[in-house]
Coordinates of C-alpha atoms (C1' of nucleotides) in Angstrom, one line a residue:
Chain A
X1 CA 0.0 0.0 0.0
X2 CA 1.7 3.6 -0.9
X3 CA 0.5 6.5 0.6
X4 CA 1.0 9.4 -1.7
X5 CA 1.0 12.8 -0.8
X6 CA -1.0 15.1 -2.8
X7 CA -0.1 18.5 -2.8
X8 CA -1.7 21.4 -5.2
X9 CA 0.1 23.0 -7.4
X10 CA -0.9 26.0 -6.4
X11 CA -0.3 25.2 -2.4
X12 CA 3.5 24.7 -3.6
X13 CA 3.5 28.1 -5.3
X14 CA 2.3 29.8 -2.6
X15 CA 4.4 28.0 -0.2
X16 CA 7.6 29.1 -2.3
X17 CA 6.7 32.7 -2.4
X18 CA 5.7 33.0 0.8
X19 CA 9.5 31.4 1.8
X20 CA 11.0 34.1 -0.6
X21 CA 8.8 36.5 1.1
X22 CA 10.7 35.6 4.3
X23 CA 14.1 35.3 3.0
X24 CA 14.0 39.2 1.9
X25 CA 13.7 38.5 -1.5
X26 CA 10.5 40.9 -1.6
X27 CA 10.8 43.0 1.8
X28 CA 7.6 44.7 3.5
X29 CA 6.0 46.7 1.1
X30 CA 7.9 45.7 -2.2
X31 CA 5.5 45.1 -5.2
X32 CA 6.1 41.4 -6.4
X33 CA 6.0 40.9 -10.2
X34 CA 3.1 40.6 -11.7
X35 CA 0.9 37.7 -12.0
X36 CA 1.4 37.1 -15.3
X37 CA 5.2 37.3 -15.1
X38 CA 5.2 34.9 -11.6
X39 CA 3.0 32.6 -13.6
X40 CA 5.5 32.0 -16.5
X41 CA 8.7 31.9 -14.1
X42 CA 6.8 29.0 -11.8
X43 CA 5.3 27.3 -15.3
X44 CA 1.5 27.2 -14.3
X45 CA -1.2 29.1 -15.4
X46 CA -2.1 32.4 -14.2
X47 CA -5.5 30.8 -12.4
X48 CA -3.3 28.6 -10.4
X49 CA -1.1 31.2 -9.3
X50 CA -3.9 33.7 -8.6
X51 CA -5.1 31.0 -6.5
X52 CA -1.6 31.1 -4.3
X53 CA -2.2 35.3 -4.4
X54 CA -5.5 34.9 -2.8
X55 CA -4.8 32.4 -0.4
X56 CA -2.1 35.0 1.0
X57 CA -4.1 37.6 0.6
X58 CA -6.8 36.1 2.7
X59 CA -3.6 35.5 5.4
X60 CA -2.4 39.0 5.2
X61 CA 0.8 38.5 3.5
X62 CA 0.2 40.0 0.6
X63 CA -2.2 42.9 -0.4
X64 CA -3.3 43.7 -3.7
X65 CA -4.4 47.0 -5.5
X66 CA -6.7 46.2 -8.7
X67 CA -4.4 48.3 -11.5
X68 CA -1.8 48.7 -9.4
X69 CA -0.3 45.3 -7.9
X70 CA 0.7 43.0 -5.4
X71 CA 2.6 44.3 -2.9
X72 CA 3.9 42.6 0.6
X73 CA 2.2 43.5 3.9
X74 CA 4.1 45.4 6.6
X75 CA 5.3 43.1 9.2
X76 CA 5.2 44.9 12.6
X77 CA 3.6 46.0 15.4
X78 CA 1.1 48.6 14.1
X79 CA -0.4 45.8 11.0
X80 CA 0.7 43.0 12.9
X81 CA -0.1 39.4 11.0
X82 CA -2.4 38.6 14.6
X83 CA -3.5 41.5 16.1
X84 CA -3.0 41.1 19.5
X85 CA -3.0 43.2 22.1
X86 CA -5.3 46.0 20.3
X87 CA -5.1 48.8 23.2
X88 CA -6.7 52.0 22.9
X89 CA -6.6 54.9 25.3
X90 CA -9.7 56.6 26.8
X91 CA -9.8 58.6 23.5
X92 CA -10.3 55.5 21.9
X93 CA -7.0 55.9 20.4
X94 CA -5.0 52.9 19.8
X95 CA -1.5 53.0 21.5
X96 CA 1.7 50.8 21.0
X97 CA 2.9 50.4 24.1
X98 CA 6.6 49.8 24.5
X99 CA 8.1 46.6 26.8
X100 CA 10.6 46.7 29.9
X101 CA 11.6 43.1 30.9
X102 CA 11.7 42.6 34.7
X103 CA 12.7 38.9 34.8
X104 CA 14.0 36.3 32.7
X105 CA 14.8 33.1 33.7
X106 CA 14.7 29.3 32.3
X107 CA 12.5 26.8 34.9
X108 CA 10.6 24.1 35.3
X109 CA 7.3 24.1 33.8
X110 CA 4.5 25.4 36.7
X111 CA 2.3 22.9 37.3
X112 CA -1.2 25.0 36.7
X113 CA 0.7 25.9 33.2
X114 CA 1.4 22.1 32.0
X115 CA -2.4 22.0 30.7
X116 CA -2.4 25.3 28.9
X117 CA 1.3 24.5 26.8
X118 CA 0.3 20.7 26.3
X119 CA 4.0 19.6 27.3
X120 CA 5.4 17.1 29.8
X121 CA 5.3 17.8 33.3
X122 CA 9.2 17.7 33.6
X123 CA 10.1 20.0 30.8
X124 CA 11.8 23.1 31.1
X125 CA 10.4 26.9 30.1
X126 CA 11.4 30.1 29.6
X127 CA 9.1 32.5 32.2
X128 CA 9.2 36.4 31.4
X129 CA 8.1 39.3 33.4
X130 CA 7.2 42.1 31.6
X131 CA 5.2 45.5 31.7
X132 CA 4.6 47.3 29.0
X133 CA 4.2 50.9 29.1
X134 CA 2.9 54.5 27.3
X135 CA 3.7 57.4 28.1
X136 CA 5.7 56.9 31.1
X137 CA 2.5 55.4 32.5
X138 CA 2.3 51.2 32.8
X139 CA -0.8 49.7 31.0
X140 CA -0.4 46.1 31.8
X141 CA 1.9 43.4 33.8
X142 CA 2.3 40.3 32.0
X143 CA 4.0 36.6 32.5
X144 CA 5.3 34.4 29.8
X145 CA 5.6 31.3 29.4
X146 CA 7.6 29.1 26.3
X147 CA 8.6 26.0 25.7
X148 CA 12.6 25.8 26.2
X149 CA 12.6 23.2 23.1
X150 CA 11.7 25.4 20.9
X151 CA 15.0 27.2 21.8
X152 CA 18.0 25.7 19.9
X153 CA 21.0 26.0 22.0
X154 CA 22.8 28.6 20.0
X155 CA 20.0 30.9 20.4
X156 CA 19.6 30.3 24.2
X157 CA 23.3 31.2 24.8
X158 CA 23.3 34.4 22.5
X159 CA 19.9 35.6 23.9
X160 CA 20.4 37.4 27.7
X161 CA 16.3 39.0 27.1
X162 CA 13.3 38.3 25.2
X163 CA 12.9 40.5 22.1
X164 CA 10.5 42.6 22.6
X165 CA 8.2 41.6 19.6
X166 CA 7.5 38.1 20.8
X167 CA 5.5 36.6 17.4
X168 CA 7.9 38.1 14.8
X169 CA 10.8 36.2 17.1
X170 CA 8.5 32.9 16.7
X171 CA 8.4 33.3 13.2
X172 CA 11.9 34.4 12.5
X173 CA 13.6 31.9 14.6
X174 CA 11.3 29.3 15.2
X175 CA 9.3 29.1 11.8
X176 CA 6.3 29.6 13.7
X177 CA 3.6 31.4 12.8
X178 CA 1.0 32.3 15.7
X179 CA -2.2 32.4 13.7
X180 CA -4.9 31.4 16.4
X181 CA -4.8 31.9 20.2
X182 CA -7.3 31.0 23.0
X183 CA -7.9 33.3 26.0
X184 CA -9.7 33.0 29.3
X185 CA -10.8 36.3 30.4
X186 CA -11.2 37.5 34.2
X187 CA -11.9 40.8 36.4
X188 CA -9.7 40.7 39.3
X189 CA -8.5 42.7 42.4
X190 CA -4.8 43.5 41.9
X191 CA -2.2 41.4 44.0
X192 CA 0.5 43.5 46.2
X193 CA 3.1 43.2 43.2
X194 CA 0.0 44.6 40.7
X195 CA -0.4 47.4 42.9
X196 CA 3.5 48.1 42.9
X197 CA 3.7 47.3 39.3
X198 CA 0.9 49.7 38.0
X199 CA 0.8 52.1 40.3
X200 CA -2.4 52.0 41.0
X201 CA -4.9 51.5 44.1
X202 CA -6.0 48.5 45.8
X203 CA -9.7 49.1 44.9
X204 CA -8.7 49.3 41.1
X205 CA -10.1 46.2 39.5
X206 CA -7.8 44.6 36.2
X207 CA -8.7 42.7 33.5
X208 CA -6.9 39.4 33.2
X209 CA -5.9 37.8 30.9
X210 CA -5.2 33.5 30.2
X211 CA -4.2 33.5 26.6
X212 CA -2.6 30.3 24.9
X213 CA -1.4 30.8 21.2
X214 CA -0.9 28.2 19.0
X215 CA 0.4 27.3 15.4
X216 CA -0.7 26.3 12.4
X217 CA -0.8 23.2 13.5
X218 CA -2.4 23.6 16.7
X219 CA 1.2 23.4 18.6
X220 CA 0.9 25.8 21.7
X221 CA 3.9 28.2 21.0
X222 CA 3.3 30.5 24.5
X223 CA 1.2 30.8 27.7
X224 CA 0.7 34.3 28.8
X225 CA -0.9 36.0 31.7
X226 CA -1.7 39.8 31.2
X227 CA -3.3 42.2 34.3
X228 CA -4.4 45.0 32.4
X229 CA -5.4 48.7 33.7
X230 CA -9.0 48.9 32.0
X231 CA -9.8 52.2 33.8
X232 CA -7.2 53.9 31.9
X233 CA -6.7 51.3 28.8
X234 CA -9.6 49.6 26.4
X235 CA -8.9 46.5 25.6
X236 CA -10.6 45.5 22.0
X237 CA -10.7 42.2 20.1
X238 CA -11.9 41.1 16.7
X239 CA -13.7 38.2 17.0
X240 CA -14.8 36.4 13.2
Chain B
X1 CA -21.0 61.1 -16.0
X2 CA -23.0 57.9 -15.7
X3 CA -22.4 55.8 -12.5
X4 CA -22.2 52.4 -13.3
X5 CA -22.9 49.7 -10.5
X6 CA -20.7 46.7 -11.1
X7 CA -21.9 43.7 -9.5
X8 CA -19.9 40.2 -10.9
X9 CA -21.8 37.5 -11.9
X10 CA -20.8 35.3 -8.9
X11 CA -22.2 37.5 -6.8
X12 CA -25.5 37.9 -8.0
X13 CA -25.3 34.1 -8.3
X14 CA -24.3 33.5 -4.1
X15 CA -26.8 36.3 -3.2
X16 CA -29.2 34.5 -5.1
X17 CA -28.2 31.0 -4.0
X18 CA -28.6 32.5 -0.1
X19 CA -32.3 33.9 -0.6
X20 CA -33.1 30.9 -1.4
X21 CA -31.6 28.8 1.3
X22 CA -33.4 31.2 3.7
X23 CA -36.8 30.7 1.7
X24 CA -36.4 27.3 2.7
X25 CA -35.8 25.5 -0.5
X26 CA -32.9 24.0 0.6
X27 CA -33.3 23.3 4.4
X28 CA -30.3 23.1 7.1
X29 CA -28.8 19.9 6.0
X30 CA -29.8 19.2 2.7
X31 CA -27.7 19.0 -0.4
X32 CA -27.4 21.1 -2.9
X33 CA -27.7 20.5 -6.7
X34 CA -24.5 19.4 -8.1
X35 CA -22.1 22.3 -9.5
X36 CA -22.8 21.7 -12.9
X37 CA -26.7 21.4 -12.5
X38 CA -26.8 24.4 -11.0
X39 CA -24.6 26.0 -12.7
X40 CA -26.6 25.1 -15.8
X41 CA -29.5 26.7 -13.9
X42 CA -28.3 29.9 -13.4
X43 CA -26.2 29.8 -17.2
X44 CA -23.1 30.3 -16.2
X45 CA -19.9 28.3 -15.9
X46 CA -18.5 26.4 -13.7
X47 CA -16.2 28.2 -11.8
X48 CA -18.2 31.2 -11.8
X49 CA -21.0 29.1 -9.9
X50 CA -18.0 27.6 -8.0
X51 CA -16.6 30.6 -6.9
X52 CA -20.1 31.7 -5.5
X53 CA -20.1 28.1 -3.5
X54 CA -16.7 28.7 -2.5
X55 CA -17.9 32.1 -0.3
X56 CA -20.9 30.8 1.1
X57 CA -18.8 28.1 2.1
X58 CA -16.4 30.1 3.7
X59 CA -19.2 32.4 5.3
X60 CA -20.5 28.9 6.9
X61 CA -23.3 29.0 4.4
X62 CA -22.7 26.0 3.5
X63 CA -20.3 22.7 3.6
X64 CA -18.8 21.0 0.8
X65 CA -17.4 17.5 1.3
X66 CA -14.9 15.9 -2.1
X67 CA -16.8 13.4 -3.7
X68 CA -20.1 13.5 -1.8
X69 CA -21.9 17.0 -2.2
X70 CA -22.5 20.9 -1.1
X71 CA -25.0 20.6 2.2
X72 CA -26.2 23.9 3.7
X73 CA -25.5 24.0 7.6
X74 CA -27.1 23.6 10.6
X75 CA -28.3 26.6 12.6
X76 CA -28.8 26.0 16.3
X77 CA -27.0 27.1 19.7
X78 CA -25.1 23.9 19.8
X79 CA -23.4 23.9 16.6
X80 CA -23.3 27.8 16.6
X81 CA -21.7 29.4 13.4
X82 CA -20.5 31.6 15.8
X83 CA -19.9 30.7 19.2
X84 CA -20.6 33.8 21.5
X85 CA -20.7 33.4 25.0
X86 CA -18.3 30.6 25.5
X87 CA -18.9 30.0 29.4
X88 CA -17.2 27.6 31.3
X89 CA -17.5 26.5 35.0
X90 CA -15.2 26.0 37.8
X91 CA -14.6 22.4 37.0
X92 CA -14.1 24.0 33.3
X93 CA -17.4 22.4 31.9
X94 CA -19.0 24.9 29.1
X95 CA -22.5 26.0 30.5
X96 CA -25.6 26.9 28.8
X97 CA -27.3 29.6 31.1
X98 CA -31.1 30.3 30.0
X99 CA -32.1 33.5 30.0
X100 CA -34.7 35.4 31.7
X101 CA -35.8 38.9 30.5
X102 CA -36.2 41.7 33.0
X103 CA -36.8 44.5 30.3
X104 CA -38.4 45.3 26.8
X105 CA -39.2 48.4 25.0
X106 CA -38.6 50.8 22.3
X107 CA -36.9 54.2 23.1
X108 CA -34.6 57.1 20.9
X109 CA -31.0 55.4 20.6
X110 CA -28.9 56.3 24.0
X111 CA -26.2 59.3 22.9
X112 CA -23.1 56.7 23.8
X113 CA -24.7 53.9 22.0
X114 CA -25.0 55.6 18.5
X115 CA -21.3 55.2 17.9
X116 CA -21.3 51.5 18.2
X117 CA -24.2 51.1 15.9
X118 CA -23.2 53.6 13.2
X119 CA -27.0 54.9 13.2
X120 CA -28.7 58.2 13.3
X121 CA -29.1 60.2 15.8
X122 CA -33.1 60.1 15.7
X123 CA -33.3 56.6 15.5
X124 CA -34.9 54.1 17.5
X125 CA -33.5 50.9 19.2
X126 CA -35.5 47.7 20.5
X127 CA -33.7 47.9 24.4
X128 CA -33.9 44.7 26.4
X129 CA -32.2 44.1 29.9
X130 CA -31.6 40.1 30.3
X131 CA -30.2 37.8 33.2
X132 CA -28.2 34.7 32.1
X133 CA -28.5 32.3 34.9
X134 CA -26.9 28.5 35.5
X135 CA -28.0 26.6 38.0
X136 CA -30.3 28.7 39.9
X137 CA -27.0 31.0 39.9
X138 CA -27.1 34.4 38.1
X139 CA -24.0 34.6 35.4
X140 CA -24.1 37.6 34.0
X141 CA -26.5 40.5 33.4
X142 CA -27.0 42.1 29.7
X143 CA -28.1 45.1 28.2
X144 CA -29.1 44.9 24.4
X145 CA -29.7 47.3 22.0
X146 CA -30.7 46.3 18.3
X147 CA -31.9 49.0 15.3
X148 CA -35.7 49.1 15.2
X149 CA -35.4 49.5 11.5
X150 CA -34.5 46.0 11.0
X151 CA -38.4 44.9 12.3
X152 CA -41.0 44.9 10.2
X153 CA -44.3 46.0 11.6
X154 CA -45.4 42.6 12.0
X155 CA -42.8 41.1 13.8
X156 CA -42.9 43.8 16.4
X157 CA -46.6 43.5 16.8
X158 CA -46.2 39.5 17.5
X159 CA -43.4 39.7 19.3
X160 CA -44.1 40.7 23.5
X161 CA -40.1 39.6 24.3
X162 CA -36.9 39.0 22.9
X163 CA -36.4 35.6 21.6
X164 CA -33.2 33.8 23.8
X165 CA -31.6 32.9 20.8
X166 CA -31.0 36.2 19.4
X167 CA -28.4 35.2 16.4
X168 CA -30.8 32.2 15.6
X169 CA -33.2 35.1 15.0
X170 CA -31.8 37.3 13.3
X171 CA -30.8 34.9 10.3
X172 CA -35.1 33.6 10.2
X173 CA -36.4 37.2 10.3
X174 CA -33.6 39.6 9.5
X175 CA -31.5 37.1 7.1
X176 CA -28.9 38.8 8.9
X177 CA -25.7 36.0 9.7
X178 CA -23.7 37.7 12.5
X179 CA -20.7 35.9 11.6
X180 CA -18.3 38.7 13.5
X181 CA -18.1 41.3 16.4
X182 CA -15.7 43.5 18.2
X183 CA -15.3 43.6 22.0
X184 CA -14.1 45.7 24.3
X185 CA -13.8 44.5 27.5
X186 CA -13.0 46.2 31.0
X187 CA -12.8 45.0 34.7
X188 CA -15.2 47.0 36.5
X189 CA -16.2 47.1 39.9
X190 CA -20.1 46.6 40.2
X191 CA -23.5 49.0 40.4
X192 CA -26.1 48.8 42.7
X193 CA -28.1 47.0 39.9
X194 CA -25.2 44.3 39.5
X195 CA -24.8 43.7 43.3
X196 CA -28.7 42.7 43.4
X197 CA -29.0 41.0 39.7
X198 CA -25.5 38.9 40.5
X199 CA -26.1 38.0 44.1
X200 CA -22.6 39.5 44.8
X201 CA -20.5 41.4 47.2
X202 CA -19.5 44.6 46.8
X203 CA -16.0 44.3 46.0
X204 CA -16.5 41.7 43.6
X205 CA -15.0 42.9 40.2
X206 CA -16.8 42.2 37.4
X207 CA -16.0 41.3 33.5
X208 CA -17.7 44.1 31.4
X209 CA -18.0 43.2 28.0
X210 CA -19.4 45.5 25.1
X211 CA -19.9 44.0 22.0
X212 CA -20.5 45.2 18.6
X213 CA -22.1 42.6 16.1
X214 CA -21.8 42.8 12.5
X215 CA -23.1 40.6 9.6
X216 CA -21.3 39.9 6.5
X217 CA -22.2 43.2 4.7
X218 CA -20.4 44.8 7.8
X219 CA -23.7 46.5 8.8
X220 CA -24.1 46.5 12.7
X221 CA -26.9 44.1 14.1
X222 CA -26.6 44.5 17.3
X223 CA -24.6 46.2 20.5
X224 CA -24.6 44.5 23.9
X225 CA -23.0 45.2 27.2
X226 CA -22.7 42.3 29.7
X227 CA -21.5 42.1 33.4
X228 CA -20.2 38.9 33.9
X229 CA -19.1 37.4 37.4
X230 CA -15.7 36.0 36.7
X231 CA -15.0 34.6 39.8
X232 CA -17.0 31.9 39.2
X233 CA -17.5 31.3 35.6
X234 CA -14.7 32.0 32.8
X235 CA -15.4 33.6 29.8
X236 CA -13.8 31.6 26.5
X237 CA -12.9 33.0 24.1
X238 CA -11.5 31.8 20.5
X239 CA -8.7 34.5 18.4
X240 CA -7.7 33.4 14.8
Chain C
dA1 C1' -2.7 54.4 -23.8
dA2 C1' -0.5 50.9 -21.2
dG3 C1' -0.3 47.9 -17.4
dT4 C1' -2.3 45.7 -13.4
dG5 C1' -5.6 42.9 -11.0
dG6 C1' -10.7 41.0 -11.4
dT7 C1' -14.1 38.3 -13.7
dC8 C1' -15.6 34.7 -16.8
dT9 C1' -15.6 30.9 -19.9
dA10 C1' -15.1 25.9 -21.6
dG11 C1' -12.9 22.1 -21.1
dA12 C1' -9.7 18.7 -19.1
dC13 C1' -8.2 15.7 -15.6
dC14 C1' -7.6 14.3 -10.5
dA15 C1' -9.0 12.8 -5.7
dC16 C1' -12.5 11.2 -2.9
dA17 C1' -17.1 8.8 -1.5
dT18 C1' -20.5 5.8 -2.7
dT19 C1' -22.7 2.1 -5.2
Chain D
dA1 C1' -18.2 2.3 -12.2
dT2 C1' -20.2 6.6 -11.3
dG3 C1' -20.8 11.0 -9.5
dT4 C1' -19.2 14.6 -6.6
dG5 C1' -16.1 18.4 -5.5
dG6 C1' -10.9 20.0 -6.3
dT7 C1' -7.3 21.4 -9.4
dC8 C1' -5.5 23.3 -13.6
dT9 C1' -5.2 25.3 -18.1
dA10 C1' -5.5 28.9 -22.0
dG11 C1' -7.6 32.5 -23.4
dA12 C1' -10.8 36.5 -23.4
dC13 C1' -12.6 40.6 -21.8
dC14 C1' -13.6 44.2 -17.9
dA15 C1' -12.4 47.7 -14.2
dC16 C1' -9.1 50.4 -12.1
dT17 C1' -4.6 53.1 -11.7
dT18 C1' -1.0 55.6 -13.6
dA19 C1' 1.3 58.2 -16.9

DNA sequence: AAGTGGTCTAGACCACATT
DNA sequence: ATGTGGTCTAGACCACTTA
C-alpha cells in the first residue's frame, strides 16, 4: 500500500513565495512581479497562481491594489499578522505600548501551566516578566511562558532578554507562525506586586488575561498572563 | 457622467443561491444540486457558480465534502456558526445559562450607543435588559440594543419579548448571519443594579464586556454590554 | 494608452465517496 | 463504475490606476 501525498500546485506556489517573502527576496512593502510574469517563471497558469495570491491575501501576507499590484504587507507591530494586544486609550485611540523586561529566567514548567502549553510535566520553560508601558505610565503586567525546546542551543546562549516583539521572534527563529490563540478572560482585584507594578490603588479592579497561542498546527507556541489597567486602557478584540 | 454599479456575476449568483436557502428551499442539511446542475441553472460556468459556492462556504453558508456534495449547515445554539458566550464552569465544563428577561421596549438610541451602531441620531432601538442564569445561579446580566429599522411592523406587533436565541433570529427574520463582532472588554467594579442581579458582594470585580455585532455586509446588528461574574465562571474565548 | 488585478468561460483531468 | 467536488489550463474581456 503507498500513501501518496498530494499537494496542489498552487499550495507549492504559494508555499515558495511566501519562503522568498521571508528570506528578503520581496521586503515589507515591495510590489512582487506581476501575475502574469510569476506565472510564466513557476510554469503554471495564471488561475493557479492567482489562486496562491488569494490564499495570502486572505492570510495577510500579501495585499493587492486592482491596477496597481501585489505588494507585501508590513510586518510589525502597528499591522501586525495577529492583532494582539489592540489597546486603545480613553480617547479611543490605539497605542503601542513599549516593553521593559523585569525577569527572565529558564524553569521548570508550573504545574497549573502544563495543561495550557500541552507539554510534559518535567520540561523546562522560559518564564518572562514584563510591563509594558505608554507614556511613562504602565498599562499592563504580563508573564510568559515558552517551551525551552523550541530554543535551539545557539539561540539560548546568544539571547540574555526576550525581544520585545515576541510573534515576529516565533516566526523568524522558530518558523512559527501564531495564527490562532485562546484566551480566558477575568476581572480581578490587583495582588501586592499589581499594585506596585501599575501604580495604581488597591480598589482598582484589572482585566486578566489567560491566553494560549498556538500554530498552524495547533502546537501551543506560548502561555501568557496579562493584568491590564481597564480604567485607563480599552482593551478590544476582533472576533470572526 | 454615468455611474455604473458593477456587481460580478458570482455574486449575483451567491446572493441568489442565499435567498433561497433562507426561503427554505434547501433546508439546514440538505444538499445542494450538483455544481454543474446548478450552474446550468443559473447559465453560467462552472467556476463562476463555484466561486459563488466557494464564499458561502467560507461564510459557513454551506459545507462541501470531495466526492459526496454541497450541504447547507445547521443553525442551532449547539453547533453555533458563531460561538458567542463561550462560558465555562469551575470544573471548566462549558454551561448553557437560560435567560430570563427583566426588560423590553422601544426608546430614541442612547447618545453613547450611536457610535457603536453607526445609526442616526433620531433613531430608535428595541432595548432589552436580560439575566443569564446557571444553576439557579445568576451569570451575568445584559443590556441589548438592536436597530428598530430591521423589524417589520409585523414582527414587532407579535413579538411581546426577545427571543433567547438572538443570532438564531436574526438569520429567520432579518437574514442577517452575524458571523463577526468587536469587544471591548473592561474589569469593573459593580452597580447597585449588579450587586442585586449577580447575588454578589460589593468588591467583587466584574467582566464588562461591550460587543458590537456585525453581519457579512459589515452593517451592525446589534450592541450589547454584559457584566459577567468572573469569579466563578470564565469567559472563553476563541482568536484566529 | 498601457499595465495591473478582477471576472468569466469551456474544457480537461484528479481525488474522494458511494454504489 | 459513477458522481461529486478539487485542481489546472489557456484565453478572453472588464475595471481600475497611472502616466
Amino acid at each position: 500500500m503507498k500513501k501518496i501525498t498530494f499537494t496542489p500546485l498552487y499550495l507549492q506556489v504559494k508555499k515558495d513565495i511566501l519562503d522568498r517573502i521571508f528570506a528578503g527576496e520581496w521586503p515589507p512593502e515591495s510590489f512582487l512581479p506581476n501575475e502574469f510574469v510569476l506565472a510564466k517563471e513557476y510554469g503554471v497558469s495564471q488561475g493557479t497562481l492567482r489562486k496562491a495570491l488569494e490564499e495570502l491575501t486572505a492570510e495577510k501576507h500579501l495585499i493587492r491594489y486592482q491596477g496597481k499590484g501585489t505588494k507585501v504587507a508590513e510586518i510589525n507591530e502597528e499591522s501586525s499578522v495577529f492583532p494582539f494586544y489592540l489597546l486603545y486609550d480613553k480617547e479611543q485611540k490605539r497605542i503601542y505600548p513599549s516593553t521593559i523586561t523585569l525577569c527572565y529566567e529558564i524553569i521548570s514548567v508550573p504545574k497549573d501551566i502544563v495543561e495550557f502549553l500541552n507539554i510534559a510535566e518535567d520540561e523546562q520553560v522560559i518564564h518572562a516578566e514584563r510591563i509594558r508601558t505608554h507614556n511613562e505610565k504602565t498599562v499592563l503586567y504580563e508573564e510568559v511562558y515558552i517551551p525551552k525546546k523550541f530554543f535551539s542551543a545557539q539561540i539560548l546562549e546568544n539571547m540574555k532578554v526576550l525581544p520585545d516583539r515576541l510573534y515576529a521572534f516565533y516566526l523568524t527563529e522558530f518558523g512559527m507562525r501564531v495564527n490562532n490563540a485562546t484566551e480566558d478572560l477575568f476581572a480581578v482585584l490587583p495582588e501586592k506586586a499589581d499594585i506596585k507594578h501599575l501604580n495604581i490603588s488597591e480598589n482598582t479592579p484589572l482585566l486578566m488575561v489567560q491566553r494560549t497561542s498556538y500554530d498552524s498546527n495547533n502546537t501551543p507556541v506560548e502561555f501568557r498572563v496579562s493584568k491590564i489597567n481597564s480604567t485607563q486602557y480599552t482593551y478590544k478584540i476582533n472576533i470572526s
